PDB file of C-alpha atoms in Angstrom:
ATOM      1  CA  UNK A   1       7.697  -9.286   5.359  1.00 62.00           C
ATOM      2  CA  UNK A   2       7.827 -12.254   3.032  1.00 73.00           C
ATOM      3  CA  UNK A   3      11.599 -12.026   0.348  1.00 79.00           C
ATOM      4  CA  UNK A   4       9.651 -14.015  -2.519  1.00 83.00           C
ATOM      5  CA  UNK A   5       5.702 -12.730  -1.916  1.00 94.00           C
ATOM      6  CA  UNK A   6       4.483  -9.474  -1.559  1.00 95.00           C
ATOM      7  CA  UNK A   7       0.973  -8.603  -1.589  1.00 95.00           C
ATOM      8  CA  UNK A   8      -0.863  -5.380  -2.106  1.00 96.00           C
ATOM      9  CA  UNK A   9      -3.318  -4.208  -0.782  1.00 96.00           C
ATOM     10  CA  UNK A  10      -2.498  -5.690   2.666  1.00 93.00           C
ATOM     11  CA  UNK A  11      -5.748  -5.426   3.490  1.00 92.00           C
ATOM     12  CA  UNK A  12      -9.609  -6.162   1.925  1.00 88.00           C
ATOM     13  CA  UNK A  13     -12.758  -5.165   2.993  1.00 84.00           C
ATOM     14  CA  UNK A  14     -15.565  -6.036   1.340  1.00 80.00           C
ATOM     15  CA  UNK A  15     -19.348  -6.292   2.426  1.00 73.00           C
ATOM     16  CA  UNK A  16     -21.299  -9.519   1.420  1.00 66.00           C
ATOM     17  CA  UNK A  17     -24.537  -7.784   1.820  1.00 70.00           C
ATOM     18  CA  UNK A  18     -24.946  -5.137  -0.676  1.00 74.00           C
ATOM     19  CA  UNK A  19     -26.622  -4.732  -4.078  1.00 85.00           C
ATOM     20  CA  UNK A  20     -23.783  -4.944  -6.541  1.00 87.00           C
ATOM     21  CA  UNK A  21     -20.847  -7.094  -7.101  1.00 88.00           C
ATOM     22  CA  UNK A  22     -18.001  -5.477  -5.139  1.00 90.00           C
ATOM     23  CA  UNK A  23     -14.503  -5.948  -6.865  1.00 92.00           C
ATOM     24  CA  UNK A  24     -10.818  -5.529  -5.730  1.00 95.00           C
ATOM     25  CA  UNK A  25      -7.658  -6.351  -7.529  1.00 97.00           C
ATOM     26  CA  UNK A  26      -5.033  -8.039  -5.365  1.00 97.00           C
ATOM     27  CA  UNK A  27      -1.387  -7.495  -6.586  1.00 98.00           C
ATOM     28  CA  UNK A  28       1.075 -10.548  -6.236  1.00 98.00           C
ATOM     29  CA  UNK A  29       4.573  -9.602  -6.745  1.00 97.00           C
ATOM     30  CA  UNK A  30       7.723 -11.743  -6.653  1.00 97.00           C
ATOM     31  CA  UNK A  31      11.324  -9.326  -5.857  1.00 96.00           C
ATOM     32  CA  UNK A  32      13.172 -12.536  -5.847  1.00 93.00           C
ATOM     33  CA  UNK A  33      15.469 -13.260  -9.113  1.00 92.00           C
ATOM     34  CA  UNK A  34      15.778 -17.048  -8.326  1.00 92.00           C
ATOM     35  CA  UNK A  35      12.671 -18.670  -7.412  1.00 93.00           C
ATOM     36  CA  UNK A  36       8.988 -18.996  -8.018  1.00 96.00           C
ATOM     37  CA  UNK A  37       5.944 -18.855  -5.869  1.00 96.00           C
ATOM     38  CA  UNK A  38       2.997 -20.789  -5.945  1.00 96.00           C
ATOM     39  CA  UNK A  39      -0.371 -19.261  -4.854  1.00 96.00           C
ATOM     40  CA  UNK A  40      -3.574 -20.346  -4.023  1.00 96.00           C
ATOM     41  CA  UNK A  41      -6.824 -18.721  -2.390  1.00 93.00           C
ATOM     42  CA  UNK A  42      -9.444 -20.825  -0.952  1.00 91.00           C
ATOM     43  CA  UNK A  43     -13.018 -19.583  -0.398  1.00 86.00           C
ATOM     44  CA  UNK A  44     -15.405 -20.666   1.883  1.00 87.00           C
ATOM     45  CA  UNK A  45     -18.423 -20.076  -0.313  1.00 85.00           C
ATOM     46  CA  UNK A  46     -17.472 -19.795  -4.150  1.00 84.00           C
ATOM     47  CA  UNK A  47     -21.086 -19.191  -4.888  1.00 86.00           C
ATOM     48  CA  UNK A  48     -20.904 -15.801  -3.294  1.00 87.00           C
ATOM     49  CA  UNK A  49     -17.021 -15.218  -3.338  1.00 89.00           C
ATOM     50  CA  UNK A  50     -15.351 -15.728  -7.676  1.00 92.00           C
ATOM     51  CA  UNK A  51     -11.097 -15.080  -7.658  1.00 95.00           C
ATOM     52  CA  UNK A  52      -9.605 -15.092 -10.947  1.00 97.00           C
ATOM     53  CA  UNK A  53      -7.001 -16.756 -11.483  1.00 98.00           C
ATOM     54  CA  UNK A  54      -7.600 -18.612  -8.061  1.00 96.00           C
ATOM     55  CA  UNK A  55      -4.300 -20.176  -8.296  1.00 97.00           C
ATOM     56  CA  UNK A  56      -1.083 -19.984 -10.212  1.00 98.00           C
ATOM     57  CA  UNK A  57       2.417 -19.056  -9.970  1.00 98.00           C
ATOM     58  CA  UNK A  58       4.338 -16.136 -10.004  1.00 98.00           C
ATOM     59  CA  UNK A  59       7.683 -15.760 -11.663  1.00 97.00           C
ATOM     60  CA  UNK A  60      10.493 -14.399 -10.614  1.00 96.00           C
ATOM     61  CA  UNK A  61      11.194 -10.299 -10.699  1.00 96.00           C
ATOM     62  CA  UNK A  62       7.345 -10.567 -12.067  1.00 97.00           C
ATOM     63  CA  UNK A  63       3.651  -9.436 -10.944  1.00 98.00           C
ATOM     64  CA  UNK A  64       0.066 -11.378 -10.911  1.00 98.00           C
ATOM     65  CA  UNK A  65      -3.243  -9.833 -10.617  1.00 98.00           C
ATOM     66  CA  UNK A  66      -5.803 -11.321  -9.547  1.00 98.00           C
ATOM     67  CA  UNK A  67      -9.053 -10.327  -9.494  1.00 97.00           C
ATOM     68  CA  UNK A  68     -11.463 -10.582  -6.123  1.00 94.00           C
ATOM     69  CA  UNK A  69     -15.207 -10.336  -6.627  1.00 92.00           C
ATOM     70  CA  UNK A  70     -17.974 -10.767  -4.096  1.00 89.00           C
ATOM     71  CA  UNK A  71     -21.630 -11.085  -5.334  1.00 87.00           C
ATOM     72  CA  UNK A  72     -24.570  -9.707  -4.242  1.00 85.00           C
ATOM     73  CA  UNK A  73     -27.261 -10.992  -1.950  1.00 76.00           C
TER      74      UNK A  73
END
């Protein structure tokens, strides 16, 4: 259990092959009162996989969202 990340859900399941675009919201949230994080995701096919914002920080005490979304077939 990270002191200046935590991330919500823990886990993410989402299927590649269905019919719709399958979202999830991913919460980033800094407890720490001193520093900031950095973040980054990195996707192994960002024709099927979009993440919004896929990088950034987060401040301290504060919260990002970002946003996963996984296109159809």
């Amino acid at each position: 259990r990270s002191k200046y990340l935590r991330v919500e859900p823990k886990v993410i399941r989402l299927r590649a092959h269905q019919r719709v675009v399958q979202r999830v919201e991913v919460v980033l949230t800094n407890p720490s009162a001193e520093r900031a994080v950095a973040f980054k995701f990195k996707m192994r096919n960002p024709k099927k996989c979009s993440v919004r914002p896929p990088a950034g920080v987060v401040h301290p005490a504060s919260t990002q969202v970002v946003d996963i979304s996984v296109m159809p077939d």
